[in-house]
Short mmCIF file of C-alpha atoms in Angstrom, two decimals:
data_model
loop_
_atom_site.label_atom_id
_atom_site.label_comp_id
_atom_site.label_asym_id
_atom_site.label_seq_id
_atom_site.Cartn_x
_atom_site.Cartn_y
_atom_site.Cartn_z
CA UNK A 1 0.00 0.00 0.00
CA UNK A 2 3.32 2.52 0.66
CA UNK A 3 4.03 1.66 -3.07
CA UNK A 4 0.57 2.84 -3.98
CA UNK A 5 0.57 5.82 -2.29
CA UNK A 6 3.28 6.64 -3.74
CA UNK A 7 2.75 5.65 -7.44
CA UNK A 8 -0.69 7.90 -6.79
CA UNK A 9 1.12 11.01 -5.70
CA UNK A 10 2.31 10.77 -9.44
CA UNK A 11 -0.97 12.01 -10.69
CA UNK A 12 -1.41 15.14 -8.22
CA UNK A 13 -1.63 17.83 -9.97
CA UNK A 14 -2.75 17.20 -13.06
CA UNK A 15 -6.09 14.34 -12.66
CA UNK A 16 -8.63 17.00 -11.21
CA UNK A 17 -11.15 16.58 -10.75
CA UNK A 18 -10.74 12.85 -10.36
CA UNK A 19 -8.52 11.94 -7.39
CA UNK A 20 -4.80 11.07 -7.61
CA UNK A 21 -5.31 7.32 -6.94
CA UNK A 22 -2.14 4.32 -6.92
CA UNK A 23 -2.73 1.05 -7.24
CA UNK A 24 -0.25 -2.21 -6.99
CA UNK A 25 -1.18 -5.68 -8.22
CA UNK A 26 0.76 -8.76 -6.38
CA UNK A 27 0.93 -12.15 -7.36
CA UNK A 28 2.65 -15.48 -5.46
CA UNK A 29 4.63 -12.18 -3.74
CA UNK A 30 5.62 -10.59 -6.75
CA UNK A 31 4.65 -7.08 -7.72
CA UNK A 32 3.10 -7.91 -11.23
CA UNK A 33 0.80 -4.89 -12.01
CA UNK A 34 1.62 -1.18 -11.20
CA UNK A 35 -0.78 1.95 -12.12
CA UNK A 36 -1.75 5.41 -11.03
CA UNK A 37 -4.40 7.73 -12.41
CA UNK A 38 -2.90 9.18 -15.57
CA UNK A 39 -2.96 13.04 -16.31
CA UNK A 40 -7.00 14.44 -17.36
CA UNK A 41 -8.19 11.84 -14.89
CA UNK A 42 -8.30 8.90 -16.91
CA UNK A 43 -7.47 6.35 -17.52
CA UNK A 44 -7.92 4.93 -13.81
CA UNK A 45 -5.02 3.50 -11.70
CA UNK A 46 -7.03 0.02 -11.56
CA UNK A 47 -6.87 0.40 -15.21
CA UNK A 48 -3.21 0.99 -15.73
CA UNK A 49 -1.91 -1.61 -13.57
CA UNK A 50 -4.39 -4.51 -14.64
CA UNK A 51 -3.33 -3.50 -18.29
CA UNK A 52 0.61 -4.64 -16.98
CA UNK A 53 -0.79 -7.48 -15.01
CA UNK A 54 -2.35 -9.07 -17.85
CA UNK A 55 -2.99 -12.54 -16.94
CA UNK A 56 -0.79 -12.40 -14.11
CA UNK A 57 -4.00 -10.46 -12.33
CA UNK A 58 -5.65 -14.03 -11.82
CA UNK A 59 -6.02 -14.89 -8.32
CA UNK A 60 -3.91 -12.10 -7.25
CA UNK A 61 -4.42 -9.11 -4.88
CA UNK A 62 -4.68 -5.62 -5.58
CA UNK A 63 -3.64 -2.67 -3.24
CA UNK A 64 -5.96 0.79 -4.21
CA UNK A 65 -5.35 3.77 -2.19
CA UNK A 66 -8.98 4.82 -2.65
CA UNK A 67 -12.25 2.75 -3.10
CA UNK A 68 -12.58 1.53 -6.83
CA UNK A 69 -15.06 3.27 -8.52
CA UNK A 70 -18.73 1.49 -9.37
CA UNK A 71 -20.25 3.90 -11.47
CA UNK A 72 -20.39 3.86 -15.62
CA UNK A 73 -19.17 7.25 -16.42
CA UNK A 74 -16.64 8.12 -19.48
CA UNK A 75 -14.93 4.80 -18.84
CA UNK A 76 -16.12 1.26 -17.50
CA UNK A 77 -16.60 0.85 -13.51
CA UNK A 78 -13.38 0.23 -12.08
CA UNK A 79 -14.86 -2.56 -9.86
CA UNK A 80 -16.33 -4.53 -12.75
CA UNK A 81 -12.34 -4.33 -14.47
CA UNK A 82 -10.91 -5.87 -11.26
CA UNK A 83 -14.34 -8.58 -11.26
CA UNK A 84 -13.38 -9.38 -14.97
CA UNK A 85 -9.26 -9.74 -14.01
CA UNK A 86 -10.02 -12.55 -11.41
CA UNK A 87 -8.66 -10.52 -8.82
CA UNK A 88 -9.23 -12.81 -5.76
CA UNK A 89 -8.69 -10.06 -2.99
CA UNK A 90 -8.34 -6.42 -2.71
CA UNK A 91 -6.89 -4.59 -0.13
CA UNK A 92 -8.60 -0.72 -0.16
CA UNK A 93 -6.69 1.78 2.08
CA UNK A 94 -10.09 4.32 2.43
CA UNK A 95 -13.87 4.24 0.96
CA UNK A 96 -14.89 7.19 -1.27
CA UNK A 97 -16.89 9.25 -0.35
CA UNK A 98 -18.31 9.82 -3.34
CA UNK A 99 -22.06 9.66 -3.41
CA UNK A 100 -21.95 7.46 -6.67
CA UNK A 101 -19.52 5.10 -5.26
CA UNK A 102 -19.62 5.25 -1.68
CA UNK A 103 -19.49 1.78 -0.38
CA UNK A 104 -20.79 0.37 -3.66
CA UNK A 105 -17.88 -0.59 -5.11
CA UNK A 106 -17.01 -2.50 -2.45
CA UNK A 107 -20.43 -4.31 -2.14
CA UNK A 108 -19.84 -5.12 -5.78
CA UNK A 109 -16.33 -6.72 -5.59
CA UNK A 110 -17.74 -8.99 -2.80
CA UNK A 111 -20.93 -9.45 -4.49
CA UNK A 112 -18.31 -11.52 -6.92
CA UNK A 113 -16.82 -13.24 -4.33
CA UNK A 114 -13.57 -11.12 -3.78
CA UNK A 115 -12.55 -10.67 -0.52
CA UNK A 116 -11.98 -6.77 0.43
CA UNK A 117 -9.84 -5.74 3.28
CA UNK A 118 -10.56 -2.24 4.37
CA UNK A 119 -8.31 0.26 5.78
CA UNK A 120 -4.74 -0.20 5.06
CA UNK A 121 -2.83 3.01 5.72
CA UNK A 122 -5.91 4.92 6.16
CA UNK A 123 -4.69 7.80 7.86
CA UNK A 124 -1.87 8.12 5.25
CA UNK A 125 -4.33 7.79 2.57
CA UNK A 126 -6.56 10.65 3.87
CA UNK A 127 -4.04 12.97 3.27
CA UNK A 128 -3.25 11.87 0.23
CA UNK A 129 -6.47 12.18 -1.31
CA UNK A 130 -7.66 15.35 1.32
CA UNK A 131 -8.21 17.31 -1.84
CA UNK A 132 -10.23 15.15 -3.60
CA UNK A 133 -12.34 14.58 -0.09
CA UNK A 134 -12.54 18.86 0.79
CA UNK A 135 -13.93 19.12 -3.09
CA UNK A 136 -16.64 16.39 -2.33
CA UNK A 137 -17.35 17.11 1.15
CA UNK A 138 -16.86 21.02 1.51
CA UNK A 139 -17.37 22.35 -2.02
CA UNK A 140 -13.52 23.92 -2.63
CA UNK A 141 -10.49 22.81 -3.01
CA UNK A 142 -7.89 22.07 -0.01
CA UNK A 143 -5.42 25.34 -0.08
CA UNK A 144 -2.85 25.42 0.95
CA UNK A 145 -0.49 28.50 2.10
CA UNK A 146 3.06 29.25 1.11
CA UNK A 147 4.89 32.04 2.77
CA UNK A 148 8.49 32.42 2.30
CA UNK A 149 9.74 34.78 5.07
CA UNK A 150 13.03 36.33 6.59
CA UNK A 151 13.74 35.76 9.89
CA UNK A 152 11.79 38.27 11.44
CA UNK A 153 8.56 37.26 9.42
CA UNK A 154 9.50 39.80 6.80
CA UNK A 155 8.16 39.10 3.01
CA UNK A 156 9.93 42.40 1.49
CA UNK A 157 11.68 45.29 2.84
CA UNK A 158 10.35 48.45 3.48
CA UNK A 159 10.60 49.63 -0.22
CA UNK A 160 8.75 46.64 -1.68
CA UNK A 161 11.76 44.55 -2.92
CA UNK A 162 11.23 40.76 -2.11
CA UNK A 163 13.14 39.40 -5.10
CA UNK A 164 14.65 37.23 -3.47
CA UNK A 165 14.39 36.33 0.18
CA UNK A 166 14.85 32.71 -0.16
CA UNK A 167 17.80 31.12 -2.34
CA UNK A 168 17.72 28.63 -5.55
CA UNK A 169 17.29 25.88 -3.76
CA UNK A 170 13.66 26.69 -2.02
CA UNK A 171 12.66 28.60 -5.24
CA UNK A 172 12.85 25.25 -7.15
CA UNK A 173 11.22 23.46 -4.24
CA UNK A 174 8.50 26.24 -4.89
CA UNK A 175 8.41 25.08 -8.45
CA UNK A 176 7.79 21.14 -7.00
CA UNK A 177 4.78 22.49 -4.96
CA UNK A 178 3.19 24.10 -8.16
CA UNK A 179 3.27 20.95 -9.94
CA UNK A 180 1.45 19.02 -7.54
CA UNK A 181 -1.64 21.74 -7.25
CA UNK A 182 -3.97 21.76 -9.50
CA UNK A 183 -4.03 25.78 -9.81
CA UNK A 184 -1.67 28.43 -8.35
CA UNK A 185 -3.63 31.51 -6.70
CA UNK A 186 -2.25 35.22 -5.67
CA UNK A 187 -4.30 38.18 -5.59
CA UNK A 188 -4.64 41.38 -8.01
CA UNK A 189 -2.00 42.85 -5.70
CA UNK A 190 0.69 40.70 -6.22
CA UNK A 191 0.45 40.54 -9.86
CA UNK A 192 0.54 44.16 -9.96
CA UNK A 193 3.70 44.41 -7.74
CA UNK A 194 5.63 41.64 -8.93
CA UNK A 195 4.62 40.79 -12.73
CA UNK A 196 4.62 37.23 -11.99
CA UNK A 197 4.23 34.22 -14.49
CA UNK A 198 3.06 31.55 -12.13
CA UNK A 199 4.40 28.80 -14.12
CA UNK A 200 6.10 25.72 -13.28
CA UNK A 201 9.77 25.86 -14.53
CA UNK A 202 12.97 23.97 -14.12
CA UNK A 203 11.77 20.10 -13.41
CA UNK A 204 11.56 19.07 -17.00
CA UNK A 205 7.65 17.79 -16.17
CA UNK A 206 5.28 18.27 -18.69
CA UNK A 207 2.35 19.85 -16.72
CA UNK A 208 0.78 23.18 -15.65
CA UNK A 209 -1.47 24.18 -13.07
CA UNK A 210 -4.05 26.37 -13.69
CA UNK A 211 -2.85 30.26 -12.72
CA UNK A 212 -5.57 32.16 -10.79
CA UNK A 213 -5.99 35.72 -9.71
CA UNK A 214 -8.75 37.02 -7.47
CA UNK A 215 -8.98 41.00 -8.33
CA UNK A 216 -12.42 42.96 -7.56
CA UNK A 217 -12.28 46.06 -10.27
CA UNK A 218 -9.66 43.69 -12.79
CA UNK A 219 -7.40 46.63 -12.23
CA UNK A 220 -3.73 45.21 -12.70
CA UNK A 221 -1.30 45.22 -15.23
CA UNK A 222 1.14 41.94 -15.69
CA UNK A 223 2.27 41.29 -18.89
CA UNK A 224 4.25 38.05 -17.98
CA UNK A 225 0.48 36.54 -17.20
CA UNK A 226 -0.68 37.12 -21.28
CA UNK A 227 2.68 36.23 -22.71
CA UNK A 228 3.12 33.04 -20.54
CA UNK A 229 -1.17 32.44 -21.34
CA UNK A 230 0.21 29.66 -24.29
CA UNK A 231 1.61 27.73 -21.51
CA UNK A 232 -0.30 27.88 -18.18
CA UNK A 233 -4.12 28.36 -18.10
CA UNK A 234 -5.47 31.78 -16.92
CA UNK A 235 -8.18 32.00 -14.04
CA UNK A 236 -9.10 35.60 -13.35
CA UNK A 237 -12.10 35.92 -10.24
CA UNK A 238 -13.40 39.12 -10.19
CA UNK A 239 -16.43 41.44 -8.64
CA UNK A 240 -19.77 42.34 -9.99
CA UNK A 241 -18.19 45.83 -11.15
CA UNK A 242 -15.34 44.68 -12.67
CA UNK A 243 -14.01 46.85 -16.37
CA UNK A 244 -15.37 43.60 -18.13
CA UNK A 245 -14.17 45.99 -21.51
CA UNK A 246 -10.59 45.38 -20.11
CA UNK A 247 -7.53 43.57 -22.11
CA UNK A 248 -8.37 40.57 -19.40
CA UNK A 249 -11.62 39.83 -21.03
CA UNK A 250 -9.36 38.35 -23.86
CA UNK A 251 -6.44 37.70 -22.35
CA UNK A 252 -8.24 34.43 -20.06
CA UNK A 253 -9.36 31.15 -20.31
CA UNK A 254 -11.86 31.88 -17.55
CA UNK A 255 -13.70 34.49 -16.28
CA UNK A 256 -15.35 33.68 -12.48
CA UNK A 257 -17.79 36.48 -10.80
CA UNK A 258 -17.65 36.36 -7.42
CA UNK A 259 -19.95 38.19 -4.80
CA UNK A 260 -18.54 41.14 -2.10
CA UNK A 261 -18.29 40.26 1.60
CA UNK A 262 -19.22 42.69 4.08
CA UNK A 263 -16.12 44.37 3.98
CA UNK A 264 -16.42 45.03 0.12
CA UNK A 265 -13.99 42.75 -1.09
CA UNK A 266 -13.84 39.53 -2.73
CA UNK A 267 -16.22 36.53 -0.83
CA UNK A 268 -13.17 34.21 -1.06
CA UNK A 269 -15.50 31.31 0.50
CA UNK A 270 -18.11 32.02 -2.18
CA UNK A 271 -14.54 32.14 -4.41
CA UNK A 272 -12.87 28.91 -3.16
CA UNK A 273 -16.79 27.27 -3.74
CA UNK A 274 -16.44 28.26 -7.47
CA UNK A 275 -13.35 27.06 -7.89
CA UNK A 276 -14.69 23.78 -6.13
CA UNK A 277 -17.49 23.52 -8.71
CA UNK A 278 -14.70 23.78 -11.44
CA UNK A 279 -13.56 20.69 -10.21
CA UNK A 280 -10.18 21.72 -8.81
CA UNK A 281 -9.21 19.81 -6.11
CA UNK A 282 -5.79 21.67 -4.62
CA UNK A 283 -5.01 25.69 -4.84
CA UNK A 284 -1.41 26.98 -3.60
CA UNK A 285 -1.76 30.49 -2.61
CA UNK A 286 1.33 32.15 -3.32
CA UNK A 287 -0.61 35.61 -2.67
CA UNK A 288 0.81 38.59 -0.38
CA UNK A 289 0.31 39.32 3.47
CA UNK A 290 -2.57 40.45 2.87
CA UNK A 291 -4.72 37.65 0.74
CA UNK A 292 -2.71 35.36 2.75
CA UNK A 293 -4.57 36.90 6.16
CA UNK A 294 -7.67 37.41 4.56
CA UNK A 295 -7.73 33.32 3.53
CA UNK A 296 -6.53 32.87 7.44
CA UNK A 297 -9.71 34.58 8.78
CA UNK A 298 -12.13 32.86 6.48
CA UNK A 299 -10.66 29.62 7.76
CA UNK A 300 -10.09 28.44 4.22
CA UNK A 301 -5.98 27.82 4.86
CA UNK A 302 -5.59 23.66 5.39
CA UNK A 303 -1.90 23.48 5.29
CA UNK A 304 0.79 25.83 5.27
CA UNK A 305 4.26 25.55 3.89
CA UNK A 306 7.08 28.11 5.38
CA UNK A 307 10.27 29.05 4.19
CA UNK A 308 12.21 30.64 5.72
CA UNK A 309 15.83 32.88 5.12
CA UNK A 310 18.67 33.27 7.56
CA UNK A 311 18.16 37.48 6.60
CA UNK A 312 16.55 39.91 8.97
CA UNK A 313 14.57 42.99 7.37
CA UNK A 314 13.35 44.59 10.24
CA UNK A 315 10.17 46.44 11.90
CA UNK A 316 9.93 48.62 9.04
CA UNK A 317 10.00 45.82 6.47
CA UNK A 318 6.50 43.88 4.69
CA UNK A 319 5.07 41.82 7.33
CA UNK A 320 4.34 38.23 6.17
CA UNK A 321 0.61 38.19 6.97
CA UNK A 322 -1.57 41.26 7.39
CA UNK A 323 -4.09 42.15 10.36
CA UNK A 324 -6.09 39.73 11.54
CA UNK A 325 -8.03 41.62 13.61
CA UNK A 326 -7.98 39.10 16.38
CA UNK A 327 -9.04 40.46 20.54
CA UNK A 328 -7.94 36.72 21.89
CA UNK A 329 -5.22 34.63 21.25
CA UNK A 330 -7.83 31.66 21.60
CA UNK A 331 -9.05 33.18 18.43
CA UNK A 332 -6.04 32.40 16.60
CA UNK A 333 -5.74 29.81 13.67
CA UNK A 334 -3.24 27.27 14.65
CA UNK A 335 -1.92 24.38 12.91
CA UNK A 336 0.29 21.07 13.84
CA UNK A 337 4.36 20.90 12.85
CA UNK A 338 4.14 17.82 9.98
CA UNK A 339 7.85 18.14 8.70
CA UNK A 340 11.05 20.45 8.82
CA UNK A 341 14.29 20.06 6.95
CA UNK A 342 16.59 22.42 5.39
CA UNK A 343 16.79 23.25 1.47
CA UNK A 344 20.04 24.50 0.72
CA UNK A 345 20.92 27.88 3.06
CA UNK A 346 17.16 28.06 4.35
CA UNK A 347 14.44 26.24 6.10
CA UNK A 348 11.01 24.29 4.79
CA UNK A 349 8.33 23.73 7.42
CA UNK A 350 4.89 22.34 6.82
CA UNK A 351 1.93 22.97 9.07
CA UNK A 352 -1.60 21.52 8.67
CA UNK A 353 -4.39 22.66 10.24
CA UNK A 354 -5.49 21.72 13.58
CA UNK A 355 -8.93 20.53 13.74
#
């Protein structure tokens, strides 16, 4: 099931809005069959790795990280492929919660006599598919924060300059987190500040995610967004008074309207729930202090990845989140230490979300 999980983590970032699932087919002891859910969502993992089993898939047992699917849809039921194989057991690490599987693939499998084991590596595979599940279950995507700091929780000096804080080494670990979301998010600010492509460079993988900016009036100016449009999708979310006559009206793939909270700016649940209904199962919000507070406050932040540089900017320089207007400290978001190591001359931590 470790292989699985792994083999799925392949797909993440580029199967939305199916999930990222791995699956391992084993034979007399003998890995025989391996498959993960290829880019566009199909075909399934179940699919790929019976495909290598061949015959070999007769009597043997299969390892899924998520339930196999039951339902006919652009492809063939998952459950019925494993039926027709001759799998004899299969070992399922989580059910899916999917109303149009939801326990039903299972029923089926042992409805033909296969014997399913449920709830290998559960826990693991909950992250691992936590996307997939906040789409299904919450209506958005699972965001997730990245922040990349100076010691003194700094994003730019006092002048604006933030190019760059962190070395190489982080920048192209930044790259690795945008190919493994399904969209990359910042806010009209940013893009007006820092003219920023939002593409996923240097890793020689053939995959985008989809580049999003949330801006109420469309009233920003970054050229490397239209020039770099041939290569990354481009998401703009906007207010009801946007310019609509703007250059962005044809310089997008997408154009989302999204209502005004009470403080007159962008709704970013009623945002995040669009982007949901889109399908997209993972955002990386690469946004400025103050998008990144405003996401904080709406309790829409799930995880949050920190770098941070050994270089101190000082009281006067860009703080790394803005206000968030909190009287207690009880009313503060916090969030459990998964991981720290060090990437080159700085630091990586990941946080997720307490519940």
């Amino acid at each position: 099931m470790a292989l699985a999980l792994s083999l799925g983590q392949r797909g993440q970032g580029s199967v939305w809005p199916n999930p990222a699932v791995g699956c391992v087919i084993v034979q007399g002891g003998r890995i025989v069959g391996r498959g993960w859910t290829q880019p566009g969502g199909r075909p399934h993992a179940e699919t790929m790795a019976l495909e290598q089993a061949g015959a070999r898939a007769q009597q043997a047992t299969a390892f899924v990280t998520l339930e196999p699917c039951a339902h006919h849809g652009a492809t063939p039921p998952c459950a019925e492929g494993l039926i027709a194989a001759g799998i004899a057991r299969c070992v399922v690490a989580i059910a899916d919660p999917d109303p149009r599987v939801s326990g039903r693939g299972i029923a089926k499998l042992q409805a033909a006599g296969i014997e399913v084991s449920l709830g290998c590596q559960t826990q693991e595979a909950l992250v691992a598919h936590s996307g997939f599940f906040s789409r299904l279950q919450n209506g958005r995507p699972r965001v997730t924060l990245k922040l990349a700091i100076s010691l003194d929780g700094r994003i730019a000096t006092a002048s604006g300059e933030s190019q760059w804080i962190t070395a190489a080494e982080a920048r192209r670990d930044v790259h690795g987190l945008r190919a493994c979301h399904d969209a990359v998010f910042v806010g009209g600010g940013t893009a007006r500040a820092d003219n920023p492509s939002l593409t996923q460079r240097g890793l020689g993988l053939d995959r985008q995610p989809i580049r999003i900016v949330a801006s109420r009036h469309l009233d920003f100016d970054a050229p490397a967004l239209q020039t770099s449009r041939d290569i990354a999708p481009l998401w703009l979310c906007h207010g009801p008074q946007a310019r609509m006559s703007g250059v962005w009206q044809s310089q997008c793939d997408a154009l989302l309207q999204v209502p005004l909270a009470a403080d007159g700016q962008l709704d970013l649940a009623k945002l995040m729930q669009a982007l949901g209904a889109k399908g997209l199962t993972s955002v990386l919000c690469e946004g400025g202090g103050q998008l990144a507070a405003s996401l904080l406050r709406a309790g829409l932040v799930d995880d949050v990845i920190l770098y941070t540089a050994g270089v101190a900017l000082g009281a006067d320089g860009l703080a790394g989140l803005g206000d968030l207007a909190l009287s207690h400290l009880h009313l503060a978001p916090r969030f459990e230490l998964i991981s720290a190591r060090k990437i080159g001359q700085d630091t990586r931590q990941d946080w997720r979300r307490l519940s």
